[in-house]
PDB file of C-alpha atoms in Angstrom:
ATOM      1  CA  MET S  17      67.758  75.543 111.745  1.00 58.00           C
ATOM      2  CA  LYS S  18      67.573  71.308 111.110  1.00 65.00           C
ATOM      3  CA  THR S  19      69.637  69.195 108.407  1.00 64.00           C
ATOM      4  CA  GLY S  20      68.324  68.804 105.562  1.00 68.00           C
ATOM      5  CA  ASP S  21      66.066  72.564 105.977  1.00 74.00           C
ATOM      6  CA  LYS S  22      64.854  74.623 103.382  1.00 76.00           C
ATOM      7  CA  PRO S  23      65.877  78.306 102.617  1.00 74.00           C
ATOM      8  CA  LEU S  24      62.491  80.771 103.811  1.00 75.00           C
ATOM      9  CA  GLY S  25      61.102  81.353  99.908  1.00 75.00           C
ATOM     10  CA  GLY S  26      62.687  78.278  98.520  1.00 73.00           C
ATOM     11  CA  GLY S  27      65.839  77.728  96.744  1.00 76.00           C
ATOM     12  CA  ALA S  28      69.183  77.014  98.263  1.00 79.00           C
ATOM     13  CA  PHE S  29      71.459  76.477 100.569  1.00 80.00           C
ATOM     14  CA  GLY S  30      75.167  78.712  99.526  1.00 89.00           C
ATOM     15  CA  LEU S  31      78.446  77.214 100.379  1.00 93.00           C
ATOM     16  CA  THR S  32      80.994  80.242 101.277  1.00 96.00           C
ATOM     17  CA  ALA S  33      84.259  80.513 102.670  1.00 97.00           C
ATOM     18  CA  ALA S  34      86.715  83.143 104.349  1.00 97.00           C
ATOM     19  CA  LEU S  35      90.253  82.616 102.661  1.00 97.00           C
ATOM     20  CA  PRO S  36      93.124  83.605 103.104  1.00 95.00           C
ATOM     21  CA  CYS S  37      95.657  86.242 101.880  1.00 93.00           C
ATOM     22  CA  GLY S  38      98.984  85.463 102.552  1.00 87.00           C
ATOM     23  CA  PRO S  39     100.618  84.704 100.054  1.00 88.00           C
ATOM     24  CA  ALA S  40     102.252  81.282 101.553  1.00 88.00           C
ATOM     25  CA  ASN S  41      99.071  80.299 102.769  1.00 90.00           C
ATOM     26  CA  ILE S  42      97.581  80.582  99.092  1.00 92.00           C
ATOM     27  CA  ASP S  43      99.582  78.072  98.097  1.00 90.00           C
ATOM     28  CA  PHE S  44      98.672  75.112 100.158  1.00 93.00           C
ATOM     29  CA  LEU S  45      95.173  75.880  98.430  1.00 96.00           C
ATOM     30  CA  ASP S  46      93.506  73.637  95.528  1.00 97.00           C
ATOM     31  CA  VAL S  47      92.586  77.110  94.075  1.00 97.00           C
ATOM     32  CA  PRO S  48      91.264  75.740  91.700  1.00 97.00           C
ATOM     33  CA  PHE S  49      89.582  73.644  92.561  1.00 97.00           C
ATOM     34  CA  ILE S  50      87.557  75.579  96.234  1.00 97.00           C
ATOM     35  CA  SER S  51      86.369  78.095  93.172  1.00 97.00           C
ATOM     36  CA  GLN S  52      84.858  75.730  91.995  1.00 96.00           C
ATOM     37  CA  VAL S  53      83.064  74.211  94.497  1.00 96.00           C
ATOM     38  CA  LEU S  54      82.059  77.257  96.926  1.00 96.00           C
ATOM     39  CA  ASP S  55      79.161  79.729  95.755  1.00 95.00           C
ATOM     40  CA  GLY S  56      80.970  83.084  97.684  1.00 96.00           C
ATOM     41  CA  MET S  57      85.292  83.415  98.329  1.00 97.00           C
ATOM     42  CA  ASN S  58      84.839  85.760 100.721  1.00 97.00           C
ATOM     43  CA  LEU S  59      88.605  87.347 100.965  1.00 97.00           C
ATOM     44  CA  MET S  60      90.088  87.467 104.065  1.00 96.00           C
ATOM     45  CA  THR S  61      92.312  91.018 103.398  1.00 93.00           C
ATOM     46  CA  PHE S  62      93.410  92.500 106.531  1.00 89.00           C
ATOM     47  CA  ASP S  63      96.412  92.279 109.002  1.00 84.00           C
ATOM     48  CA  PHE S  64      98.361  91.751 105.845  1.00 86.00           C
ATOM     49  CA  HIS S  65     100.822  94.045 108.875  1.00 80.00           C
ATOM     50  CA  ASN S  66     101.590  94.041 112.648  1.00 78.00           C
ATOM     51  CA  GLU S  67     104.252  95.342 114.975  1.00 80.00           C
ATOM     52  CA  MET S  68     106.496  92.679 114.809  1.00 81.00           C
ATOM     53  CA  GLU S  69     107.433  94.408 111.442  1.00 81.00           C
ATOM     54  CA  LYS S  70     110.643  96.727 111.507  1.00 83.00           C
ATOM     55  CA  VAL S  71     108.249  99.004 108.983  1.00 81.00           C
ATOM     56  CA  THR S  72     105.062 100.693 110.201  1.00 72.00           C
ATOM     57  CA  GLY S  73     102.391 101.177 107.320  1.00 74.00           C
ATOM     58  CA  VAL S  74      99.165 100.786 106.724  1.00 83.00           C
ATOM     59  CA  ASN S  75      97.619  97.372 108.068  1.00 83.00           C
ATOM     60  CA  SER S  76      95.880  96.760 104.650  1.00 88.00           C
ATOM     61  CA  PRO S  77      96.853  98.390 102.116  1.00 91.00           C
ATOM     62  CA  LEU S  78      95.520  98.499  98.985  1.00 94.00           C
ATOM     63  CA  PHE S  79      98.224  97.891  97.005  1.00 95.00           C
ATOM     64  CA  ASP S  80     102.011  96.905  98.019  1.00 92.00           C
ATOM     65  CA  GLN S  81     103.913  99.241 100.098  1.00 89.00           C
ATOM     66  CA  GLU S  82     107.758 100.174  98.500  1.00 87.00           C
ATOM     67  CA  TRP S  83     109.248  97.493 102.003  1.00 84.00           C
ATOM     68  CA  ASP S  84     106.960  95.199 101.754  1.00 82.00           C
ATOM     69  CA  GLU S  85     109.603  92.234 102.112  1.00 80.00           C
ATOM     70  CA  GLU S  86     107.114  89.848 100.289  1.00 84.00           C
ATOM     71  CA  PRO S  87     104.928  90.551  97.525  1.00 88.00           C
ATOM     72  CA  GLY S  88     100.631  90.073  97.259  1.00 91.00           C
ATOM     73  CA  LEU S  89     100.391  91.618 101.112  1.00 90.00           C
ATOM     74  CA  SER S  90      97.410  94.023  99.560  1.00 93.00           C
ATOM     75  CA  VAL S  91      94.298  93.955  98.481  1.00 95.00           C
ATOM     76  CA  ASP S  92      94.800  94.084  95.055  1.00 96.00           C
ATOM     77  CA  GLY S  93      97.862  91.153  95.753  1.00 95.00           C
ATOM     78  CA  CYS S  94      95.422  88.252  97.373  1.00 96.00           C
ATOM     79  CA  VAL S  95      92.934  89.011  94.240  1.00 96.00           C
ATOM     80  CA  LYS S  96      95.737  89.149  91.885  1.00 96.00           C
ATOM     81  CA  ASN S  97      97.189  86.226  93.707  1.00 95.00           C
ATOM     82  CA  TYR S  98      93.650  84.011  93.085  1.00 97.00           C
ATOM     83  CA  TYR S  99      93.312  84.916  89.957  1.00 96.00           C
ATOM     84  CA  GLU S 100      96.839  83.228  88.812  1.00 95.00           C
ATOM     85  CA  GLY S 101      96.194  80.472  90.793  1.00 95.00           C
ATOM     86  CA  GLY S 102      92.764  79.034  89.516  1.00 95.00           C
ATOM     87  CA  ALA S 103      90.019  81.375  90.292  1.00 96.00           C
ATOM     88  CA  GLY S 104      89.633  84.218  87.339  1.00 94.00           C
ATOM     89  CA  GLU S 105      87.072  81.812  85.399  1.00 95.00           C
ATOM     90  CA  TYR S 106      84.966  82.448  88.581  1.00 96.00           C
ATOM     91  CA  ALA S 107      86.039  86.471  89.565  1.00 94.00           C
ATOM     92  CA  GLU S 108      82.150  87.052  90.710  1.00 96.00           C
ATOM     93  CA  LYS S 109      81.945  84.917  93.056  1.00 97.00           C
ATOM     94  CA  ILE S 110      85.148  86.741  94.715  1.00 97.00           C
ATOM     95  CA  SER S 111      84.509  89.555  97.829  1.00 97.00           C
ATOM     96  CA  ILE S 112      87.196  91.390  99.740  1.00 95.00           C
ATOM     97  CA  GLY S 113      86.960  92.187 103.409  1.00 88.00           C
TER      98      GLY S 113
END
């Protein structure tokens, strides 16, 4: 493929992005804008925790763990941060992985 090619079967190409989940990283994004212009937002819901932390736990927890020093380091926390940051209107564009 090259610039200007059409997708097989017609239509249009979509624009997606793999997006960070740490609350501190989300703060650097213009969530309302990217939610509007992207066709898909792939939230990188992994590697929330690592060996550098004092307490071990689930690498990619579904919900915040009680010992988390920073709230939102979970799949649930990530999605909520995007919703509250301006992506709620475009929820159908969000996928986790």
